[in-house]
mmCIF file of C-alpha atoms in Angstrom:
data_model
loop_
_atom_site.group_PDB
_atom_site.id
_atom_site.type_symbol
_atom_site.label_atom_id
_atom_site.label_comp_id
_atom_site.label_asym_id
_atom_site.label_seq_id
_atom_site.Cartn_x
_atom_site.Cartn_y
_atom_site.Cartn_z
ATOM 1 C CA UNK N 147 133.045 76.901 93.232
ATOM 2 C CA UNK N 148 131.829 74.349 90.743
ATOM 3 C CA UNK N 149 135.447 72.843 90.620
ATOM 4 C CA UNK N 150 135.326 72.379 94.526
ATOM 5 C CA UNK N 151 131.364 70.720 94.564
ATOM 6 C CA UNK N 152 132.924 68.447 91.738
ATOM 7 C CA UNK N 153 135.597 67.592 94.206
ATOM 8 C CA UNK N 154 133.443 66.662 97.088
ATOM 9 C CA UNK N 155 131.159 64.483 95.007
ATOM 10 C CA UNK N 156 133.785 62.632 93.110
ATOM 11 C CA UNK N 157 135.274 61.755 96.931
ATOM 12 C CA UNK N 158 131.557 60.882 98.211
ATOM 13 C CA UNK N 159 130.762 58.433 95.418
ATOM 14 C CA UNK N 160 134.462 57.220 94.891
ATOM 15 C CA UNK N 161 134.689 54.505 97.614
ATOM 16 C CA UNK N 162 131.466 52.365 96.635
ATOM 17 C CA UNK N 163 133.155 52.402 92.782
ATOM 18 C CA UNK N 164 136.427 51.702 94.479
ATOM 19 C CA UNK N 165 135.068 48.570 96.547
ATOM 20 C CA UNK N 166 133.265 47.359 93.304
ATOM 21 C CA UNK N 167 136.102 47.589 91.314
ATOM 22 C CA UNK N 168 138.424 45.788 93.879
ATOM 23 C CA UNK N 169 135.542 42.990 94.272
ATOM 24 C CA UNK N 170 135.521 42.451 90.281
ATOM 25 C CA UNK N 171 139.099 42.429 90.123
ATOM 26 C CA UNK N 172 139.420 40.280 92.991
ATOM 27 C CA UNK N 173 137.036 37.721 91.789
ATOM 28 C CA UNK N 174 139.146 37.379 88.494
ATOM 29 C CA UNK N 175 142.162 36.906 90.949
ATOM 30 C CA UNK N 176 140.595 34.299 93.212
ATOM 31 C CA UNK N 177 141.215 31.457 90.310
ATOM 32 C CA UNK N 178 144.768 31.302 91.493
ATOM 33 C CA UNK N 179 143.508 31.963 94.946
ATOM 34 C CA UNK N 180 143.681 29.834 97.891
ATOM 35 C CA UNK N 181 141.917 29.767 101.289
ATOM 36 C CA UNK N 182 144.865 27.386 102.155
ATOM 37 C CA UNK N 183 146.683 28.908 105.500
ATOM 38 C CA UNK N 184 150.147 27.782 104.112
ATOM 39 C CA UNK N 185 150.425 29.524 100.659
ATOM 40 C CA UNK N 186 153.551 30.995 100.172
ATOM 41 C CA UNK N 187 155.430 30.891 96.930
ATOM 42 C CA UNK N 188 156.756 34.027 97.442
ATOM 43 C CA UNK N 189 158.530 33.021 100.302
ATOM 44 C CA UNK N 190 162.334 33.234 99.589
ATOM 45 C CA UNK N 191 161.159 37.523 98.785
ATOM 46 C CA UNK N 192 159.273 37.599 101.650
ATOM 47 C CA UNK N 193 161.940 36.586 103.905
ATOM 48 C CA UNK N 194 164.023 39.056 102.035
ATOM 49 C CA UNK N 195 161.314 42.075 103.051
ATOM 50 C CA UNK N 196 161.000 40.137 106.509
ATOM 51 C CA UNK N 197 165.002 40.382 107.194
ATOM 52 C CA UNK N 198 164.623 44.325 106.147
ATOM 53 C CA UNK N 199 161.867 44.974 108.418
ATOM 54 C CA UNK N 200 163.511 43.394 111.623
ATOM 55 C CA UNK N 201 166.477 45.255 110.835
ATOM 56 C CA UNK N 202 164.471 48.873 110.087
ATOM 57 C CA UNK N 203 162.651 47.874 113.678
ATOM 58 C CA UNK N 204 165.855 47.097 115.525
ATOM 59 C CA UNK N 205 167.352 50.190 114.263
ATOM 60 C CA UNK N 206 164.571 53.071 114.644
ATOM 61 C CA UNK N 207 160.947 51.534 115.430
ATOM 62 C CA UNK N 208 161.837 49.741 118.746
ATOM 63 C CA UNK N 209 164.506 52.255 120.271
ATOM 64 C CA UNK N 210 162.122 55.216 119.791
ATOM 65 C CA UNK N 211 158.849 52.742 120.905
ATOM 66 C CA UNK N 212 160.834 52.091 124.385
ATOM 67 C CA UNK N 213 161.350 56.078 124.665
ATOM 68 C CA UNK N 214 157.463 56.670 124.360
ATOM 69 C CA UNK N 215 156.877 54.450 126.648
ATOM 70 C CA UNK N 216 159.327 55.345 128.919
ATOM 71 C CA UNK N 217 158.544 59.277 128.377
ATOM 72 C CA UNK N 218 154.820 59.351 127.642
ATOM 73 C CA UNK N 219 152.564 58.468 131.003
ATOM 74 C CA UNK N 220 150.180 55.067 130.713
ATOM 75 C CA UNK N 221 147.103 57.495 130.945
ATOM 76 C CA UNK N 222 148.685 59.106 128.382
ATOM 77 C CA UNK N 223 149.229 56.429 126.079
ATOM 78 C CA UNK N 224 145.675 54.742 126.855
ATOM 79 C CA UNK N 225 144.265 57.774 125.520
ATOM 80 C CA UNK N 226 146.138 57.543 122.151
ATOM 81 C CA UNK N 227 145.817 54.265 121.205
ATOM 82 C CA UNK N 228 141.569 55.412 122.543
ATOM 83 C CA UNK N 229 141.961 57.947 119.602
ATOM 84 C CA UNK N 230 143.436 56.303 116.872
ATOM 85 C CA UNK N 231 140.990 53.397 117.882
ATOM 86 C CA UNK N 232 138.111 55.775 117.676
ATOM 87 C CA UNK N 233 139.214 56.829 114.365
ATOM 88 C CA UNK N 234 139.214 53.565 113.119
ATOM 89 C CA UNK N 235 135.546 52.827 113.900
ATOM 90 C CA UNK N 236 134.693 54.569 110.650
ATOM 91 C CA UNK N 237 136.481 51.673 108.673
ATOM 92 C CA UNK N 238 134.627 48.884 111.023
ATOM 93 C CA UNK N 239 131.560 50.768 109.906
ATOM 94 C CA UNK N 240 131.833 50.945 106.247
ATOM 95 C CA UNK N 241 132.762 47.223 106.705
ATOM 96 C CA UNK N 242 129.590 46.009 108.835
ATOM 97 C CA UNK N 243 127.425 47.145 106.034
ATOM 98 C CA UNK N 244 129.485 45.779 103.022
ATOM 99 C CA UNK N 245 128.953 42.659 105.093
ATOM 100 C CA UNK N 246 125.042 42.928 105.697
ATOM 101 C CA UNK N 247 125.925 42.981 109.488
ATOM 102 C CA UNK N 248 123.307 46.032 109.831
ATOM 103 C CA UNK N 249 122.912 45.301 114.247
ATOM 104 C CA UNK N 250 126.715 45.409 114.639
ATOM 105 C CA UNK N 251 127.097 48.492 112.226
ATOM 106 C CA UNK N 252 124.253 50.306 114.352
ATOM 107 C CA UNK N 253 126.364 49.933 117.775
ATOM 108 C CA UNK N 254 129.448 50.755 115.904
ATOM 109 C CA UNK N 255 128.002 53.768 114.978
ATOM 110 C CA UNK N 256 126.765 54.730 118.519
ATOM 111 C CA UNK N 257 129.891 53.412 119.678
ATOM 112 C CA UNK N 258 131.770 56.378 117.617
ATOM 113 C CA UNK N 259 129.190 58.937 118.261
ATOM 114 C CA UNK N 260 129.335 58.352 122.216
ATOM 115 C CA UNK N 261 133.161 58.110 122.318
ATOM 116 C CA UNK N 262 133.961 61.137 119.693
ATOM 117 C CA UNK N 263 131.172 63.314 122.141
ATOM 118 C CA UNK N 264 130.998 61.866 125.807
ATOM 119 C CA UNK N 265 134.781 60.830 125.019
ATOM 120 C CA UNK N 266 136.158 63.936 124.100
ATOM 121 C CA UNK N 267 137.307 63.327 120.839
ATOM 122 C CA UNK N 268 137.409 59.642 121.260
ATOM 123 C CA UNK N 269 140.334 60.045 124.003
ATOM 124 C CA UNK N 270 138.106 58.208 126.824
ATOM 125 C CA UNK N 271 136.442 54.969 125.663
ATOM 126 C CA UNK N 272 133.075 55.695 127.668
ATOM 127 C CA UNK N 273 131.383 53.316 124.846
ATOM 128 C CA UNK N 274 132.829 49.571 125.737
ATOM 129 C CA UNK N 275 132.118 50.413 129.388
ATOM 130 C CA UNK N 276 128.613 51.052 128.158
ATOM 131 C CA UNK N 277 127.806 47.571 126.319
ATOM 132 C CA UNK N 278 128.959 48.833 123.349
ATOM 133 C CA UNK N 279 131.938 46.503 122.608
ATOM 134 C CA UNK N 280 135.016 47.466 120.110
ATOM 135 C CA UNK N 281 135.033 44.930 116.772
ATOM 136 C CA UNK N 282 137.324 44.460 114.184
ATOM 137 C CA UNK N 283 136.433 44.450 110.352
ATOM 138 C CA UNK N 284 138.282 45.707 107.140
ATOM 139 C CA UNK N 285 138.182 45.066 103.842
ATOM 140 C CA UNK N 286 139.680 42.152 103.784
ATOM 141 C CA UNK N 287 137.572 40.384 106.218
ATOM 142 C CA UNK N 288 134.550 41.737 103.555
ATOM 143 C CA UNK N 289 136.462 40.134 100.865
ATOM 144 C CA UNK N 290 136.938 36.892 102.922
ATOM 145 C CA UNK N 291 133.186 37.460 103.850
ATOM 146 C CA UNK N 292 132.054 37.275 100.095
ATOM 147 C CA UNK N 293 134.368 34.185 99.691
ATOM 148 C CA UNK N 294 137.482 35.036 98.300
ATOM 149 C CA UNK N 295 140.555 33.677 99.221
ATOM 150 C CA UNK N 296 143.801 34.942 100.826
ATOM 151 C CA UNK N 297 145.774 34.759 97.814
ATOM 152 C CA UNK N 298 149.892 34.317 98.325
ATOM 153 C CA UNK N 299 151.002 35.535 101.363
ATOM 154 C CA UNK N 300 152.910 38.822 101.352
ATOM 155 C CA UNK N 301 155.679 41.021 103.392
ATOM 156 C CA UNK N 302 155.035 44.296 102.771
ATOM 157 C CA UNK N 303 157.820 46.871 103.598
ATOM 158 C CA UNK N 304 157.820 48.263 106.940
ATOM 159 C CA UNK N 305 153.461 47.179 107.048
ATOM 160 C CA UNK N 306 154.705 43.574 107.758
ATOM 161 C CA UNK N 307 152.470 40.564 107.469
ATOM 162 C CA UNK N 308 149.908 40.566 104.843
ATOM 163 C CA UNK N 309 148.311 38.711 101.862
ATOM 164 C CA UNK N 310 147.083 39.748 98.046
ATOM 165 C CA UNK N 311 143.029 39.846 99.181
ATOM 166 C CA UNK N 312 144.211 41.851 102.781
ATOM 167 C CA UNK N 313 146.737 43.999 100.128
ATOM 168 C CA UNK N 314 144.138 45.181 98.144
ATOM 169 C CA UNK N 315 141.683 45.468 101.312
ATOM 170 C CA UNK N 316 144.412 48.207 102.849
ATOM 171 C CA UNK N 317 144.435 50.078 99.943
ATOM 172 C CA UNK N 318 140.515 49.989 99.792
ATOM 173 C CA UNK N 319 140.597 51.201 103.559
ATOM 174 C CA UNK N 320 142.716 53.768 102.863
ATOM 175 C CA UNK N 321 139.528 55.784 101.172
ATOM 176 C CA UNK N 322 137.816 55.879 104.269
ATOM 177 C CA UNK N 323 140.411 56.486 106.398
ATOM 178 C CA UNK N 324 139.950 59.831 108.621
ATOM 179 C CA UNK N 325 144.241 59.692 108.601
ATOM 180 C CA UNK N 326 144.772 59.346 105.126
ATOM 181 C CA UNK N 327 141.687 61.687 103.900
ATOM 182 C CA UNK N 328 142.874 64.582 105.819
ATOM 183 C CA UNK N 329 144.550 67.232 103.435
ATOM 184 C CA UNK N 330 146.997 68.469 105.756
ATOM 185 C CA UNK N 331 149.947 66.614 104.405
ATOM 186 C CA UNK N 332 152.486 67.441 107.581
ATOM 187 C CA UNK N 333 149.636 66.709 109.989
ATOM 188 C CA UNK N 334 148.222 63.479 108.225
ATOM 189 C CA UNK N 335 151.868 61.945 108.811
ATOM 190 C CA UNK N 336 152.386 63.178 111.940
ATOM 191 C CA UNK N 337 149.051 61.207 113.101
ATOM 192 C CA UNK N 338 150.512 58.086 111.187
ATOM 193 C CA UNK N 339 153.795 58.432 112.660
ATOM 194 C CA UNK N 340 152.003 58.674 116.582
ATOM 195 C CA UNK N 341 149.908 55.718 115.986
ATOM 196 C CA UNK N 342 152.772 53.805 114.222
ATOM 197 C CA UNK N 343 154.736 54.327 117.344
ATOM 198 C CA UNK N 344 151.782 53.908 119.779
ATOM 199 C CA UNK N 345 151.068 50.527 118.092
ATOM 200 C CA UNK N 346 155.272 49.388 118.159
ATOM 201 C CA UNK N 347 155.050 50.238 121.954
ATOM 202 C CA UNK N 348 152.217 47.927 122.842
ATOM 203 C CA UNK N 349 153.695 45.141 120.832
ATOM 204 C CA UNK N 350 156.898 45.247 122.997
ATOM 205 C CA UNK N 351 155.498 42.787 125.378
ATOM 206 C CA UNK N 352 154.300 39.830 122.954
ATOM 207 C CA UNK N 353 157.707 40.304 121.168
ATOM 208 C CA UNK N 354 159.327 38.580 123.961
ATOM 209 C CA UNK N 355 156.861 35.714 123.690
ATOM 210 C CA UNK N 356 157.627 35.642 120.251
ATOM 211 C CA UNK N 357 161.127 35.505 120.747
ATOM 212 C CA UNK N 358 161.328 33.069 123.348
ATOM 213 C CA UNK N 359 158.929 30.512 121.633
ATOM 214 C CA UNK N 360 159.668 30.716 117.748
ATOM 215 C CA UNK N 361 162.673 28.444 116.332
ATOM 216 C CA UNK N 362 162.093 30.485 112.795
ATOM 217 C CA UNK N 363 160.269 33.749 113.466
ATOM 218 C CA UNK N 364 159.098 33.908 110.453
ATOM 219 C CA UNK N 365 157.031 31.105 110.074
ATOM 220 C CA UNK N 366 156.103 31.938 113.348
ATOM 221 C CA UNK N 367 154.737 35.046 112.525
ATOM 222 C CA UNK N 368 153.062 34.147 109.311
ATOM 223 C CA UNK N 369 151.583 31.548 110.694
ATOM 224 C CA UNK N 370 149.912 33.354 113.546
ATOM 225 C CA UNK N 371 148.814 35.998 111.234
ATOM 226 C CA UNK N 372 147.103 33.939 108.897
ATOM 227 C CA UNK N 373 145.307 32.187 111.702
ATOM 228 C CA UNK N 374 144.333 35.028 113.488
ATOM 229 C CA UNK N 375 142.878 36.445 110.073
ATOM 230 C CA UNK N 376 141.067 33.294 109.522
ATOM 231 C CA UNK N 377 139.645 33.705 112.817
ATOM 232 C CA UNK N 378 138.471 37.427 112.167
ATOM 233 C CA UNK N 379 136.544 36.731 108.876
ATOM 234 C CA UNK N 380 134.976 33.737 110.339
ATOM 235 C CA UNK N 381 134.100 35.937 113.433
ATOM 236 C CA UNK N 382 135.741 33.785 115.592
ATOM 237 C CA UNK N 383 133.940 30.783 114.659
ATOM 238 C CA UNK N 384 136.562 29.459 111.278
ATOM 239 C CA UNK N 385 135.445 26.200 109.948
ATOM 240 C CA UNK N 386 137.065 22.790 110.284
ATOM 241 C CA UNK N 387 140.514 22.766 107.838
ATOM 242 C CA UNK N 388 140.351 19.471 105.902
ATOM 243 C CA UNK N 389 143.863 17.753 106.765
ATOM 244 C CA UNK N 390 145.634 16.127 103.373
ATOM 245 C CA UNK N 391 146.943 13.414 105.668
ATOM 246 C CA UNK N 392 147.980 9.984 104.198
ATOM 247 C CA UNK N 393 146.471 8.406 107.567
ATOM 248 C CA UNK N 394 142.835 10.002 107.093
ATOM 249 C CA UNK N 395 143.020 7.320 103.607
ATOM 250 C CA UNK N 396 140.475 4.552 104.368
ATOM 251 C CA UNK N 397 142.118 1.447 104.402
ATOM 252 C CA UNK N 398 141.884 -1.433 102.100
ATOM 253 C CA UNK N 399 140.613 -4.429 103.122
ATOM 254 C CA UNK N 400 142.057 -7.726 101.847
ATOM 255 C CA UNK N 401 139.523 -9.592 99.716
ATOM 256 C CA UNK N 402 137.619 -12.399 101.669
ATOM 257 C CA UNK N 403 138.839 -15.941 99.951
ATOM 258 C CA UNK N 404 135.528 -17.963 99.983
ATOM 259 C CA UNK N 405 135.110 -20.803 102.101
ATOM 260 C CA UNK N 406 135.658 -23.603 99.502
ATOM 261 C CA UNK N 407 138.853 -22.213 97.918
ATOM 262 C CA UNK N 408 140.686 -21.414 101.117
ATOM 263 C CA UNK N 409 143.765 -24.268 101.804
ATOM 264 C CA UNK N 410 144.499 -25.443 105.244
ATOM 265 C CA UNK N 411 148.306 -26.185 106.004
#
């Protein structure tokens, strides 16, 4: 009995020690840091992870993506992707209050306590169509909140797209998870496998914009990912990037010759 209360407090007090760890150990990182959007130095392993990825994607992700979506009705699938997104409100939570945002954690809150109740489960998303609106926040937005910087830009195996601050903000998600916290191993990756799968499926439409309009996918890729997170931690509103352009140089002016030195042909 006292083994199991130990249990439950170590797992109720081990995310804020888990985030303040991550924050000091991210702060030491952000020397060699970089808020630049183009930092890759890892890039000729990254392409290496990138090729594996397509080809794990081509060969098992995609094929059994178009079979869910061919077997599984839209209403179906709506109220999957509703679920998974419902579940994820408890990360956007923890999130709005690392980041002081105390109004937007308040409808967050109501938003999951409608939809898990009037939702059934968070199945029907009753909450958006009640002024409650869905947001986005992890802890990498938090740690691009409190200023640090992406870091290199990473491929992560089968993940995809990533950097070292949104790395270590995955792993600090993980803790407050609902997925990854439940303790029935077969039915915690069963849940991961649906909403891997339920996510592939709804990216099968902007993969054809991708392919049509990138000459190197993956710049393309890495480039709209770091935008889009740029976006996200600046809540849509990123500032202006300074440009290291030659032309932005003020020019020189050639020294005026005074009056009585200058020579007439």
């Amino acid at each position: 009995m006292n083994k199991r209360i130990s249990e439950q407090s170590t797992m109720q007090y081990s995310y804020p020690k888990l985030v303040m760890s991550l924050l000091a150990g991210t702060f030491l990182l952000s020397g060699c840091a970089t808020n630049g959007e183009r930092y890759d130095p890892l890039e000729p392993m990254n392409r290496g992870i990138y090729h594996f990825n397509d080809a794990v994607d081509k060969a098992v992700l995609k094929p059994v993506a178009h079979g869910y979506k061919a077997v599984v009705p839209d209403p179906v699938r709506t109220s999957v992707g509703n679920f998974f997104s419902n579940l994820d409100d408890v990360i956007v939570i923890a999130n709005d209050l690392l980041q002081f945002k105390f109004h937007q954690a308040a409808s967050d809150t109501t938003r999951l306590v409608f939809n898990s109740t009037f939702g059934v489960l968070g199945l029907f998303d009753v909450a958006t169509g009640w002024d409650l609106p869905k947001h986005d926040e992890d802890f990498g937005q938090t740690l691009g909140y409190w200023g640090i910087g992406n870091g290199p830009y990473l491929v992560l195996p089968i993940l995809g797209p990533s950097t070292l601050r949104d790395t270590i903000g995955r792993s600090a998600d993980s803790h407050v998870d609902p997925i990854w916290q439940h303790n029935d191993v077969p039915q915690r990756n069963s849940a991961a496998g649906i909403n891997l799968v339920d996510t592939r499926a709804r990216l099968l439409k902007v993969e054809k914009v991708v392919d049509d309009a990138a000459l190197d996918k993956y710049i393309f890729i890495r480039e709209g990912y770091l935008q889009k997170r740029r976006s996200l931690v600046y809540d849509g509103n990123p500032p202006r990037e300074k440009l290291e352009d030659y032309d932005d140089e003020p020019v020189k002016s050639e020294k005026a010759i005074p009056a009585d030195k200058a020579t007439t042909p």
